PDB file of C-alpha atoms in Angstrom:
ATOM      1  CA  MET A   1      -0.220  -0.170  -0.017  1.00 40.00           C
ATOM      2  CA  PHE A   2       2.692   2.427   1.077  1.00 39.00           C
ATOM      3  CA  LYS A   3       5.074   1.930  -2.054  1.00 41.00           C
ATOM      4  CA  ALA A   4       1.847   2.583  -4.229  1.00 47.00           C
ATOM      5  CA  PHE A   5       2.217   6.297  -3.387  1.00 47.00           C
ATOM      6  CA  THR A   6       5.898   6.768  -2.306  1.00 45.00           C
ATOM      7  CA  SER A   7       6.480   5.498  -5.943  1.00 46.00           C
ATOM      8  CA  VAL A   8       4.791   8.638  -7.233  1.00 47.00           C
ATOM      9  CA  PHE A   9       8.367   9.955  -6.867  1.00 49.00           C
ATOM     10  CA  LYS A  10      10.216   8.476  -9.767  1.00 50.00           C
ATOM     11  CA  LYS A  11      14.089   8.564  -9.245  1.00 53.00           C
ATOM     12  CA  LYS A  12      16.021  10.793 -11.686  1.00 54.00           C
ATOM     13  CA  PRO A  13      18.868   9.075 -13.656  1.00 55.00           C
ATOM     14  CA  VAL A  14      22.153  10.098 -12.225  1.00 51.00           C
ATOM     15  CA  VAL A  15      23.894  12.244 -14.744  1.00 58.00           C
ATOM     16  CA  ALA A  16      27.544  14.134 -14.616  1.00 72.00           C
ATOM     17  CA  ILE A  17      27.044  17.162 -12.618  1.00 83.00           C
ATOM     18  CA  ASN A  18      29.395  19.929 -12.057  1.00 89.00           C
ATOM     19  CA  VAL A  19      29.898  20.717  -8.384  1.00 92.00           C
ATOM     20  CA  THR A  20      29.667  24.524  -7.704  1.00 94.00           C
ATOM     21  CA  PRO A  21      30.091  26.401  -4.466  1.00 94.00           C
ATOM     22  CA  GLU A  22      26.165  27.043  -4.514  1.00 94.00           C
ATOM     23  CA  LEU A  23      25.751  23.195  -4.603  1.00 95.00           C
ATOM     24  CA  VAL A  24      28.023  22.579  -1.865  1.00 95.00           C
ATOM     25  CA  GLN A  25      25.728  24.981   0.213  1.00 95.00           C
ATOM     26  CA  LYS A  26      22.910  23.329  -0.669  1.00 95.00           C
ATOM     27  CA  ARG A  27      24.222  19.857   0.262  1.00 96.00           C
ATOM     28  CA  HIS A  28      25.236  21.557   3.538  1.00 96.00           C
ATOM     29  CA  ARG A  29      21.544  22.802   4.219  1.00 96.00           C
ATOM     30  CA  LEU A  30      20.398  19.226   3.457  1.00 97.00           C
ATOM     31  CA  SER A  31      22.879  17.632   5.652  1.00 97.00           C
ATOM     32  CA  GLN A  32      22.468  20.069   8.726  1.00 97.00           C
ATOM     33  CA  ASN A  33      18.504  19.699   8.285  1.00 97.00           C
ATOM     34  CA  LEU A  34      18.977  15.856   8.131  1.00 98.00           C
ATOM     35  CA  GLN A  35      21.201  15.697  11.306  1.00 98.00           C
ATOM     36  CA  GLN A  36      18.271  17.601  13.269  1.00 98.00           C
ATOM     37  CA  ILE A  37      15.695  15.395  12.085  1.00 98.00           C
ATOM     38  CA  TYR A  38      17.712  12.096  12.768  1.00 98.00           C
ATOM     39  CA  LYS A  39      18.953  13.250  16.165  1.00 98.00           C
ATOM     40  CA  SER A  40      15.516  14.113  17.162  1.00 98.00           C
ATOM     41  CA  GLN A  41      14.530  10.647  16.101  1.00 97.00           C
ATOM     42  CA  ILE A  42      17.155   8.990  17.810  1.00 97.00           C
ATOM     43  CA  ASP A  43      16.627  10.719  21.171  1.00 97.00           C
ATOM     44  CA  LEU A  44      12.841   9.644  20.723  1.00 96.00           C
ATOM     45  CA  MET A  45      13.582   6.083  20.516  1.00 95.00           C
ATOM     46  CA  ASN A  46      16.342   6.135  23.548  1.00 95.00           C
ATOM     47  CA  LYS A  47      13.849   7.689  25.371  1.00 92.00           C
ATOM     48  CA  SER A  48      10.995   5.200  24.799  1.00 91.00           C
ATOM     49  CA  VAL A  49      13.599   2.510  25.837  1.00 84.00           C
ATOM     50  CA  ASP A  50      13.015   3.311  29.471  1.00 81.00           C
ATOM     51  CA  ASN A  51       9.533   4.512  29.366  1.00 82.00           C
ATOM     52  CA  ILE A  52       7.140   2.451  26.638  1.00 90.00           C
ATOM     53  CA  ALA A  53       9.433  -0.258  25.090  1.00 84.00           C
ATOM     54  CA  LYS A  54       7.562  -2.803  27.351  1.00 88.00           C
ATOM     55  CA  VAL A  55       4.803  -2.893  24.844  1.00 92.00           C
ATOM     56  CA  PRO A  56       6.101  -5.271  22.367  1.00 94.00           C
ATOM     57  CA  LEU A  57       5.100  -3.566  19.284  1.00 95.00           C
ATOM     58  CA  ILE A  58       7.003  -0.611  20.009  1.00 95.00           C
ATOM     59  CA  ASN A  59      10.151  -2.579  19.936  1.00 94.00           C
ATOM     60  CA  HIS A  60       9.765  -2.838  16.152  1.00 95.00           C
ATOM     61  CA  TYR A  61      10.318   0.770  15.981  1.00 96.00           C
ATOM     62  CA  ILE A  62      13.180   1.114  18.668  1.00 95.00           C
ATOM     63  CA  ALA A  63      14.853  -1.593  16.308  1.00 95.00           C
ATOM     64  CA  LEU A  64      15.490   1.058  13.833  1.00 96.00           C
ATOM     65  CA  ASN A  65      17.624   2.779  15.924  1.00 96.00           C
ATOM     66  CA  ASP A  66      20.857   1.563  14.779  1.00 96.00           C
ATOM     67  CA  GLN A  67      20.001   2.427  11.161  1.00 96.00           C
ATOM     68  CA  TYR A  68      19.076   5.939  12.298  1.00 97.00           C
ATOM     69  CA  LYS A  69      22.521   6.334  13.837  1.00 97.00           C
ATOM     70  CA  THR A  70      24.064   4.981  10.719  1.00 97.00           C
ATOM     71  CA  GLN A  71      22.330   7.275   8.715  1.00 97.00           C
ATOM     72  CA  TYR A  72      23.354  10.145  11.079  1.00 97.00           C
ATOM     73  CA  LYS A  73      26.823   9.413  10.873  1.00 97.00           C
ATOM     74  CA  GLU A  74      26.632   9.195   7.160  1.00 96.00           C
ATOM     75  CA  ILE A  75      25.184  12.632   6.745  1.00 96.00           C
ATOM     76  CA  CYS A  76      27.660  14.051   8.972  1.00 95.00           C
ATOM     77  CA  ASN A  77      30.652  13.517   6.715  1.00 91.00           C
ATOM     78  CA  LYS A  78      32.791  16.776   6.152  1.00 90.00           C
ATOM     79  CA  SER A  79      33.785  15.768   2.690  1.00 93.00           C
ATOM     80  CA  PHE A  80      30.340  16.768   1.400  1.00 93.00           C
ATOM     81  CA  GLU A  81      31.258  20.436   1.783  1.00 89.00           C
ATOM     82  CA  ASN A  82      34.671  19.904  -0.483  1.00 92.00           C
ATOM     83  CA  ILE A  83      33.946  20.595  -3.927  1.00 93.00           C
ATOM     84  CA  ASP A  84      36.107  17.853  -5.281  1.00 92.00           C
ATOM     85  CA  TYR A  85      33.488  15.458  -3.527  1.00 94.00           C
ATOM     86  CA  SER A  86      31.470  14.372  -6.817  1.00 95.00           C
ATOM     87  CA  GLU A  87      27.609  14.979  -6.521  1.00 95.00           C
ATOM     88  CA  GLU A  88      27.023  11.378  -8.350  1.00 95.00           C
ATOM     89  CA  ASN A  89      28.453   9.795  -5.016  1.00 95.00           C
ATOM     90  CA  PHE A  90      26.221  12.291  -2.777  1.00 96.00           C
ATOM     91  CA  LEU A  91      23.019  11.265  -4.836  1.00 95.00           C
ATOM     92  CA  LYS A  92      24.064   7.656  -4.320  1.00 95.00           C
ATOM     93  CA  LEU A  93      24.004   8.017  -0.625  1.00 96.00           C
ATOM     94  CA  ILE A  94      20.835  10.453  -0.685  1.00 96.00           C
ATOM     95  CA  ASN A  95      19.025   7.522  -2.833  1.00 96.00           C
ATOM     96  CA  LYS A  96      20.202   4.869  -0.520  1.00 96.00           C
ATOM     97  CA  GLN A  97      18.806   6.950   2.863  1.00 97.00           C
ATOM     98  CA  LEU A  98      15.585   7.527   1.031  1.00 96.00           C
ATOM     99  CA  ASP A  99      15.068   3.847   0.076  1.00 95.00           C
ATOM    100  CA  PHE A 100      14.912   3.478   3.700  1.00 94.00           C
ATOM    101  CA  LYS A 101      12.544   5.735   4.448  1.00 93.00           C
ATOM    102  CA  VAL A 102      10.250   4.108   1.911  1.00 87.00           C
ATOM    103  CA  SER A 103      10.725   0.780   3.194  1.00 92.00           C
ATOM    104  CA  GLU A 104      10.952   1.206   7.016  1.00 93.00           C
ATOM    105  CA  LEU A 105       7.182   1.480   7.662  1.00 90.00           C
ATOM    106  CA  GLU A 106       6.407  -1.617   5.688  1.00 88.00           C
ATOM    107  CA  ALA A 107       9.339  -3.430   7.400  1.00 90.00           C
ATOM    108  CA  ILE A 108       7.784  -2.763  10.925  1.00 93.00           C
ATOM    109  CA  ASN A 109       3.962  -3.975   9.497  1.00 89.00           C
ATOM    110  CA  ASN A 110       5.597  -7.072   8.186  1.00 90.00           C
ATOM    111  CA  LYS A 111       7.002  -8.026  11.956  1.00 92.00           C
ATOM    112  CA  ILE A 112       3.717  -6.969  13.804  1.00 91.00           C
ATOM    113  CA  THR A 113       1.574  -9.885  15.201  1.00 90.00           C
ATOM    114  CA  ILE A 114      -2.318  -9.831  16.248  1.00 89.00           C
ATOM    115  CA  ASP A 115      -0.912 -10.246  19.759  1.00 92.00           C
ATOM    116  CA  GLU A 116       1.222  -7.412  19.491  1.00 94.00           C
ATOM    117  CA  LEU A 117      -1.666  -5.475  18.194  1.00 92.00           C
ATOM    118  CA  LEU A 118      -3.995  -6.400  20.844  1.00 91.00           C
ATOM    119  CA  SER A 119      -1.473  -5.771  23.560  1.00 93.00           C
ATOM    120  CA  LEU A 120      -0.829  -2.183  22.238  1.00 95.00           C
ATOM    121  CA  ASP A 121      -4.567  -1.616  22.148  1.00 93.00           C
ATOM    122  CA  GLU A 122      -4.827  -2.665  25.872  1.00 93.00           C
ATOM    123  CA  ASN A 123      -2.017  -0.584  26.862  1.00 93.00           C
ATOM    124  CA  TYR A 124      -2.490   2.455  24.504  1.00 95.00           C
ATOM    125  CA  THR A 125      -1.538   5.761  26.133  1.00 94.00           C
ATOM    126  CA  ASP A 126      -1.179   9.517  25.282  1.00 95.00           C
ATOM    127  CA  GLN A 127       2.728   8.789  25.731  1.00 95.00           C
ATOM    128  CA  ILE A 128       2.357   6.117  23.398  1.00 96.00           C
ATOM    129  CA  ASN A 129       0.526   8.246  20.648  1.00 96.00           C
ATOM    130  CA  ASP A 130       2.826  11.038  21.184  1.00 96.00           C
ATOM    131  CA  PHE A 131       5.419   8.832  20.415  1.00 97.00           C
ATOM    132  CA  PHE A 132       3.844   7.384  17.223  1.00 97.00           C
ATOM    133  CA  PHE A 133       3.165  10.698  16.006  1.00 97.00           C
ATOM    134  CA  LYS A 134       6.483  12.296  16.489  1.00 97.00           C
ATOM    135  CA  PHE A 135       8.242   9.404  14.932  1.00 97.00           C
ATOM    136  CA  HIS A 136       6.129   9.423  11.958  1.00 97.00           C
ATOM    137  CA  ILE A 137       6.557  13.276  11.498  1.00 97.00           C
ATOM    138  CA  ASN A 138      10.243  13.019  11.877  1.00 97.00           C
ATOM    139  CA  ARG A 139      10.204  10.033   8.986  1.00 97.00           C
ATOM    140  CA  ILE A 140       8.168  12.076   6.580  1.00 97.00           C
ATOM    141  CA  ASN A 141      10.216  15.347   7.318  1.00 97.00           C
ATOM    142  CA  ALA A 142      13.379  13.225   6.378  1.00 97.00           C
ATOM    143  CA  SER A 143      11.692  11.682   3.320  1.00 96.00           C
ATOM    144  CA  PHE A 144      10.426  15.277   2.129  1.00 96.00           C
ATOM    145  CA  SER A 145      13.894  16.760   2.517  1.00 96.00           C
ATOM    146  CA  LEU A 146      15.498  13.991   0.641  1.00 97.00           C
ATOM    147  CA  LYS A 147      13.229  14.040  -2.181  1.00 96.00           C
ATOM    148  CA  GLU A 148      13.566  17.936  -2.347  1.00 94.00           C
ATOM    149  CA  TYR A 149      17.110  17.919  -3.035  1.00 96.00           C
ATOM    150  CA  ILE A 150      16.862  15.202  -5.744  1.00 93.00           C
ATOM    151  CA  TYR A 151      14.114  17.098  -7.341  1.00 89.00           C
ATOM    152  CA  HIS A 152      15.899  20.543  -7.101  1.00 82.00           C
ATOM    153  CA  GLU A 153      12.483  22.002  -6.503  1.00 82.00           C
ATOM    154  CA  SER A 154       9.851  22.527  -3.875  1.00 88.00           C
ATOM    155  CA  LEU A 155       7.325  19.697  -3.545  1.00 92.00           C
ATOM    156  CA  LEU A 156       5.041  22.057  -1.693  1.00 93.00           C
ATOM    157  CA  GLN A 157       3.203  23.973  -4.178  1.00 94.00           C
ATOM    158  CA  LYS A 158      -0.206  25.252  -5.272  1.00 96.00           C
ATOM    159  CA  HIS A 159      -2.507  22.746  -7.009  1.00 96.00           C
ATOM    160  CA  SER A 160      -5.933  22.843  -8.303  1.00 96.00           C
ATOM    161  CA  SER A 161      -8.321  21.295  -5.762  1.00 96.00           C
ATOM    162  CA  GLU A 162     -10.019  19.494  -8.263  1.00 96.00           C
ATOM    163  CA  LYS A 163      -7.133  18.155 -10.048  1.00 96.00           C
ATOM    164  CA  VAL A 164      -5.873  16.627  -6.827  1.00 97.00           C
ATOM    165  CA  LEU A 165      -9.228  14.973  -6.010  1.00 97.00           C
ATOM    166  CA  ASN A 166      -9.367  13.481  -9.633  1.00 97.00           C
ATOM    167  CA  ASP A 167      -5.942  12.036  -9.267  1.00 97.00           C
ATOM    168  CA  ALA A 168      -6.775  10.605  -5.919  1.00 97.00           C
ATOM    169  CA  ILE A 169      -9.876   8.971  -7.292  1.00 97.00           C
ATOM    170  CA  LYS A 170      -8.101   7.495 -10.115  1.00 96.00           C
ATOM    171  CA  SER A 171      -5.162   6.139  -7.963  1.00 95.00           C
ATOM    172  CA  THR A 172      -7.604   4.779  -5.481  1.00 94.00           C
ATOM    173  CA  SER A 173     -10.134   2.943  -8.403  1.00 94.00           C
ATOM    174  CA  LYS A 174      -6.647   1.348  -9.863  1.00 94.00           C
ATOM    175  CA  ILE A 175      -5.476   0.197  -6.292  1.00 92.00           C
ATOM    176  CA  LEU A 176      -8.705  -1.290  -5.382  1.00 90.00           C
ATOM    177  CA  SER A 177      -9.064  -2.803  -8.716  1.00 90.00           C
ATOM    178  CA  LEU A 178      -5.834  -4.462  -8.876  1.00 90.00           C
ATOM    179  CA  ASN A 179      -6.472  -5.831  -5.218  1.00 85.00           C
ATOM    180  CA  ASP A 180     -10.023  -7.349  -6.188  1.00 86.00           C
ATOM    181  CA  TYR A 181     -11.633  -4.867  -4.157  1.00 86.00           C
ATOM    182  CA  PRO A 182     -15.155  -3.276  -5.781  1.00 88.00           C
ATOM    183  CA  ILE A 183     -14.955   0.401  -6.965  1.00 91.00           C
ATOM    184  CA  PRO A 184     -17.313   2.987  -5.451  1.00 91.00           C
ATOM    185  CA  LYS A 185     -19.180   5.898  -7.242  1.00 93.00           C
ATOM    186  CA  PHE A 186     -18.009   9.268  -6.532  1.00 95.00           C
ATOM    187  CA  VAL A 187     -20.277  12.327  -6.453  1.00 95.00           C
ATOM    188  CA  ILE A 188     -18.200  15.886  -6.772  1.00 95.00           C
ATOM    189  CA  THR A 189     -19.733  19.041  -5.665  1.00 93.00           C
ATOM    190  CA  LYS A 190     -18.117  22.460  -4.952  1.00 88.00           C
ATOM    191  CA  SER A 191     -19.395  25.747  -2.731  1.00 83.00           C
ATOM    192  CA  GLN A 192     -18.255  28.310  -5.413  1.00 82.00           C
ATOM    193  CA  SER A 193     -18.245  28.381  -9.266  1.00 81.00           C
ATOM    194  CA  GLU A 194     -14.762  27.856  -9.555  1.00 87.00           C
ATOM    195  CA  PHE A 195     -12.307  25.249  -7.978  1.00 92.00           C
ATOM    196  CA  PRO A 196     -10.074  26.795  -5.363  1.00 94.00           C
ATOM    197  CA  GLU A 197      -6.339  26.223  -5.312  1.00 95.00           C
ATOM    198  CA  ILE A 198      -4.604  24.546  -2.360  1.00 97.00           C
ATOM    199  CA  TYR A 199      -1.044  24.754  -1.113  1.00 96.00           C
ATOM    200  CA  CYS A 200       0.112  21.044  -0.538  1.00 97.00           C
ATOM    201  CA  ILE A 201       2.409  18.088  -1.255  1.00 97.00           C
ATOM    202  CA  ALA A 202      -0.010  16.499  -3.877  1.00 97.00           C
ATOM    203  CA  PRO A 203       1.103  12.868  -3.155  1.00 95.00           C
ATOM    204  CA  HIS A 204       0.411  13.100   0.405  1.00 97.00           C
ATOM    205  CA  VAL A 205      -2.946  14.472   0.054  1.00 98.00           C
ATOM    206  CA  ILE A 206      -3.581  11.965  -2.856  1.00 97.00           C
ATOM    207  CA  HIS A 207      -2.484   9.509   0.209  1.00 95.00           C
ATOM    208  CA  ILE A 208      -4.852  10.894   2.640  1.00 97.00           C
ATOM    209  CA  MET A 209      -7.735  10.519   0.059  1.00 97.00           C
ATOM    210  CA  PHE A 210      -6.976   7.139  -0.865  1.00 95.00           C
ATOM    211  CA  GLU A 211      -7.035   6.218   2.918  1.00 93.00           C
ATOM    212  CA  LEU A 212     -10.539   7.979   3.380  1.00 94.00           C
ATOM    213  CA  PHE A 213     -12.083   6.742   0.270  1.00 94.00           C
ATOM    214  CA  LYS A 214     -10.932   3.125   0.944  1.00 91.00           C
ATOM    215  CA  ASN A 215     -12.539   3.178   4.290  1.00 88.00           C
ATOM    216  CA  ALA A 216     -15.802   4.577   2.774  1.00 90.00           C
ATOM    217  CA  THR A 217     -15.877   1.848  -0.265  1.00 90.00           C
ATOM    218  CA  ILE A 218     -17.588  -1.079   1.572  1.00 86.00           C
ATOM    219  CA  PRO A 219     -20.014   0.941   3.589  1.00 85.00           C
ATOM    220  CA  SER A 220     -20.972   2.642   0.279  1.00 86.00           C
ATOM    221  CA  ILE A 221     -21.146  -0.060  -1.681  1.00 87.00           C
ATOM    222  CA  THR A 222     -23.521  -2.323   0.960  1.00 85.00           C
ATOM    223  CA  HIS A 223     -25.825   0.784   1.082  1.00 85.00           C
ATOM    224  CA  ASN A 224     -25.748   1.382  -2.904  1.00 87.00           C
ATOM    225  CA  LYS A 225     -24.875   5.176  -1.956  1.00 89.00           C
ATOM    226  CA  PRO A 226     -22.212   7.043  -3.743  1.00 92.00           C
ATOM    227  CA  ILE A 227     -19.050   8.700  -1.781  1.00 95.00           C
ATOM    228  CA  THR A 228     -19.681  12.318  -1.949  1.00 95.00           C
ATOM    229  CA  ILE A 229     -17.083  14.851  -1.725  1.00 97.00           C
ATOM    230  CA  ASN A 230     -17.895  18.514  -1.195  1.00 96.00           C
ATOM    231  CA  ILE A 231     -15.096  20.874  -1.881  1.00 97.00           C
ATOM    232  CA  ILE A 232     -15.618  24.027   0.324  1.00 96.00           C
ATOM    233  CA  ASP A 233     -13.868  27.123  -0.536  1.00 95.00           C
ATOM    234  CA  ASP A 234     -13.340  28.554   3.091  1.00 94.00           C
ATOM    235  CA  ILE A 235     -12.610  32.260   2.050  1.00 92.00           C
ATOM    236  CA  GLU A 236     -12.837  33.592   5.798  1.00 93.00           C
ATOM    237  CA  ASN A 237     -10.209  31.250   7.046  1.00 94.00           C
ATOM    238  CA  GLU A 238      -8.366  30.826   3.601  1.00 95.00           C
ATOM    239  CA  ASN A 239      -8.637  27.420   3.610  1.00 96.00           C
ATOM    240  CA  VAL A 240     -10.240  24.656   1.464  1.00 97.00           C
ATOM    241  CA  ILE A 241     -12.039  21.973   2.812  1.00 97.00           C
ATOM    242  CA  TYR A 242     -12.789  18.458   1.296  1.00 97.00           C
ATOM    243  CA  GLU A 243     -15.881  16.966   2.886  1.00 96.00           C
ATOM    244  CA  ILE A 244     -15.883  13.219   2.135  1.00 96.00           C
ATOM    245  CA  ILE A 245     -19.027  11.815   2.989  1.00 94.00           C
ATOM    246  CA  ASP A 246     -20.317   8.097   2.830  1.00 91.00           C
ATOM    247  CA  ASN A 247     -23.897   6.941   3.825  1.00 83.00           C
ATOM    248  CA  GLY A 248     -23.201   3.744   5.266  1.00 80.00           C
ATOM    249  CA  GLY A 249     -24.725   3.761   8.710  1.00 81.00           C
ATOM    250  CA  GLY A 250     -21.910   5.238  10.510  1.00 82.00           C
ATOM    251  CA  MET A 251     -19.348   3.714  12.843  1.00 85.00           C
ATOM    252  CA  PRO A 252     -20.216   1.722  16.236  1.00 83.00           C
ATOM    253  CA  THR A 253     -19.825   4.035  19.200  1.00 81.00           C
ATOM    254  CA  GLN A 254     -17.062   1.795  20.790  1.00 79.00           C
ATOM    255  CA  MET A 255     -14.864   2.464  17.764  1.00 83.00           C
ATOM    256  CA  LEU A 256     -14.952   6.334  17.859  1.00 83.00           C
ATOM    257  CA  GLY A 257     -12.480   6.809  20.788  1.00 82.00           C
ATOM    258  CA  LYS A 258      -9.826   4.569  18.947  1.00 91.00           C
ATOM    259  CA  ILE A 259     -10.012   5.531  15.444  1.00 91.00           C
ATOM    260  CA  TRP A 260      -6.910   7.747  15.735  1.00 93.00           C
ATOM    261  CA  GLN A 261      -4.830   5.201  17.635  1.00 95.00           C
ATOM    262  CA  PHE A 262      -1.778   4.054  15.705  1.00 96.00           C
ATOM    263  CA  HIS A 263      -1.938   0.297  14.965  1.00 94.00           C
ATOM    264  CA  TYR A 264      -5.506  -0.152  15.970  1.00 91.00           C
ATOM    265  CA  THR A 265      -7.416  -2.468  13.791  1.00 80.00           C
ATOM    266  CA  THR A 266     -10.402  -4.407  13.802  1.00 70.00           C
ATOM    267  CA  SER A 267      -9.163  -7.084  11.292  1.00 60.00           C
ATOM    268  CA  LYS A 268      -7.970 -10.387  11.852  1.00 56.00           C
ATOM    269  CA  GLU A 269      -4.465 -11.569  10.862  1.00 53.00           C
ATOM    270  CA  THR A 270      -5.650 -13.688   8.308  1.00 48.00           C
ATOM    271  CA  ASP A 271      -7.526 -10.542   6.622  1.00 50.00           C
ATOM    272  CA  ARG A 272      -4.482  -8.569   6.246  1.00 48.00           C
ATOM    273  CA  ASP A 273      -3.345  -7.369   2.750  1.00 49.00           C
ATOM    274  CA  VAL A 274      -1.881  -4.556   0.864  1.00 47.00           C
ATOM    275  CA  ILE A 275      -5.102  -2.656   1.528  1.00 44.00           C
ATOM    276  CA  HIS A 276      -6.059  -2.932   5.131  1.00 50.00           C
ATOM    277  CA  GLY A 277      -5.084  -4.575   8.351  1.00 49.00           C
ATOM    278  CA  PHE A 278      -2.407  -2.705  10.176  1.00 56.00           C
ATOM    279  CA  GLY A 279      -4.443   0.106  11.789  1.00 74.00           C
ATOM    280  CA  MET A 280      -2.405   3.021  10.186  1.00 87.00           C
ATOM    281  CA  GLY A 281      -4.678   4.425   7.923  1.00 88.00           C
ATOM    282  CA  LEU A 282      -6.574   7.570   9.889  1.00 93.00           C
ATOM    283  CA  PRO A 283      -3.730   8.097  12.296  1.00 95.00           C
ATOM    284  CA  LEU A 284      -1.050   8.400   9.473  1.00 95.00           C
ATOM    285  CA  CYS A 285      -3.630  10.365   7.417  1.00 96.00           C
ATOM    286  CA  LYS A 286      -3.676  13.108  10.503  1.00 96.00           C
ATOM    287  CA  VAL A 287       0.202  13.258  10.521  1.00 97.00           C
ATOM    288  CA  PHE A 288       0.168  13.756   6.822  1.00 97.00           C
ATOM    289  CA  ALA A 289      -2.378  16.416   7.198  1.00 97.00           C
ATOM    290  CA  LYS A 290      -0.279  18.182   9.935  1.00 97.00           C
ATOM    291  CA  PHE A 291       2.722  17.821   7.667  1.00 97.00           C
ATOM    292  CA  ASN A 292       0.929  19.664   5.261  1.00 97.00           C
ATOM    293  CA  ASN A 293      -0.217  22.495   7.791  1.00 96.00           C
ATOM    294  CA  GLY A 294      -3.835  21.204   7.636  1.00 97.00           C
ATOM    295  CA  SER A 295      -6.058  19.280   9.781  1.00 97.00           C
ATOM    296  CA  LEU A 296      -8.006  15.907   9.604  1.00 97.00           C
ATOM    297  CA  ASP A 297     -11.618  15.507  11.518  1.00 95.00           C
ATOM    298  CA  LEU A 298     -14.288  13.089  11.510  1.00 94.00           C
ATOM    299  CA  ILE A 299     -17.924  13.354  12.174  1.00 92.00           C
ATOM    300  CA  ASN A 300     -19.818  10.250  12.864  1.00 91.00           C
ATOM    301  CA  ARG A 301     -23.515  10.212  12.010  1.00 88.00           C
ATOM    302  CA  GLN A 302     -24.629   7.265  13.672  1.00 82.00           C
ATOM    303  CA  GLY A 303     -27.085   5.220  11.890  1.00 81.00           C
ATOM    304  CA  ASP A 304     -26.553   7.490   8.872  1.00 86.00           C
ATOM    305  CA  GLY A 305     -22.761   7.546   7.669  1.00 88.00           C
ATOM    306  CA  VAL A 306     -19.490   9.223   8.376  1.00 92.00           C
ATOM    307  CA  THR A 307     -18.328  12.482   7.259  1.00 95.00           C
ATOM    308  CA  VAL A 308     -14.649  13.235   7.199  1.00 96.00           C
ATOM    309  CA  ARG A 309     -13.241  16.990   6.608  1.00 97.00           C
ATOM    310  CA  LEU A 310      -9.889  17.231   5.558  1.00 98.00           C
ATOM    311  CA  THR A 311      -8.672  20.998   5.753  1.00 98.00           C
ATOM    312  CA  LEU A 312      -5.801  22.309   3.730  1.00 98.00           C
ATOM    313  CA  PRO A 313      -4.530  26.197   3.133  1.00 97.00           C
ATOM    314  CA  LYS A 314      -4.601  28.122   0.201  1.00 94.00           C
ATOM    315  CA  PHE A 315      -1.339  29.214   0.718  1.00 82.00           C
ATOM    316  CA  ILE A 316       1.824  29.061   3.397  1.00 70.00           C
ATOM    317  CA  GLU A 317       3.249  32.661   4.528  1.00 61.00           C
ATOM    318  CA  LYS A 318       6.788  32.451   3.935  1.00 49.00           C
TER     319      LYS A 318
END
């Protein structure tokens, strides 16, 4: 599931690049930024060894500490600031670190057992939630920094709210079809005559929408209802709100207090596939929304359906 969206960023071929003082300065900025991120991640995992590592699932995250320490040492190399250090070798290192960022969450999920999920649910605390949130913010921040260096441009850009939505619907339909899931019907409405623009990292938002559409698919099809997406131009707050509505009967009351828990799932181990079963959907979507200077909220209409509101900014103040 995660590779389906991270692969949106295709690797560019390595070509001969002249190393200039400006390029060395760009390397320096990336190195300093990654050092801060990795140090934050290492400190987070070190502190968790004493505080929350008694929950078995947490140890799969803490086991990555050595890898982060290795990456920290790699990026501290002062040779990067030498004009004689080739850009080709630097890009090899950056791509290697990016490969780890792409695969580390999948590696964690592949180790998790149903007993560990149950134990986490029974012992879940605000402290554990804070650990997961910080871990994934750091992970996404590192991946974002690496990709921006490789692509030589900002990945945080203005986009048509309509285009991002249509891309998300196409991606969702393709992934559901490839995994033998039914494809729901979508109805799109807007509050203004024109579709407003949003300022975001488009693949992040597409990932969020995939998760929301996936969750709404079975309830909507079961009740023979479309998934409705309202695009609301919140002019007063300079935001755009995607209101994603299903009419699938809503969530059981006992689930509402747990839907934002990391790794909370009602799926059995035998039910897991690339689409669901690891309890990372909604909580990780909230992390992505936060990283894009937005927010994610859910309204349960008991007996009727679920409304999810994804709020994103129209611009970011420099």
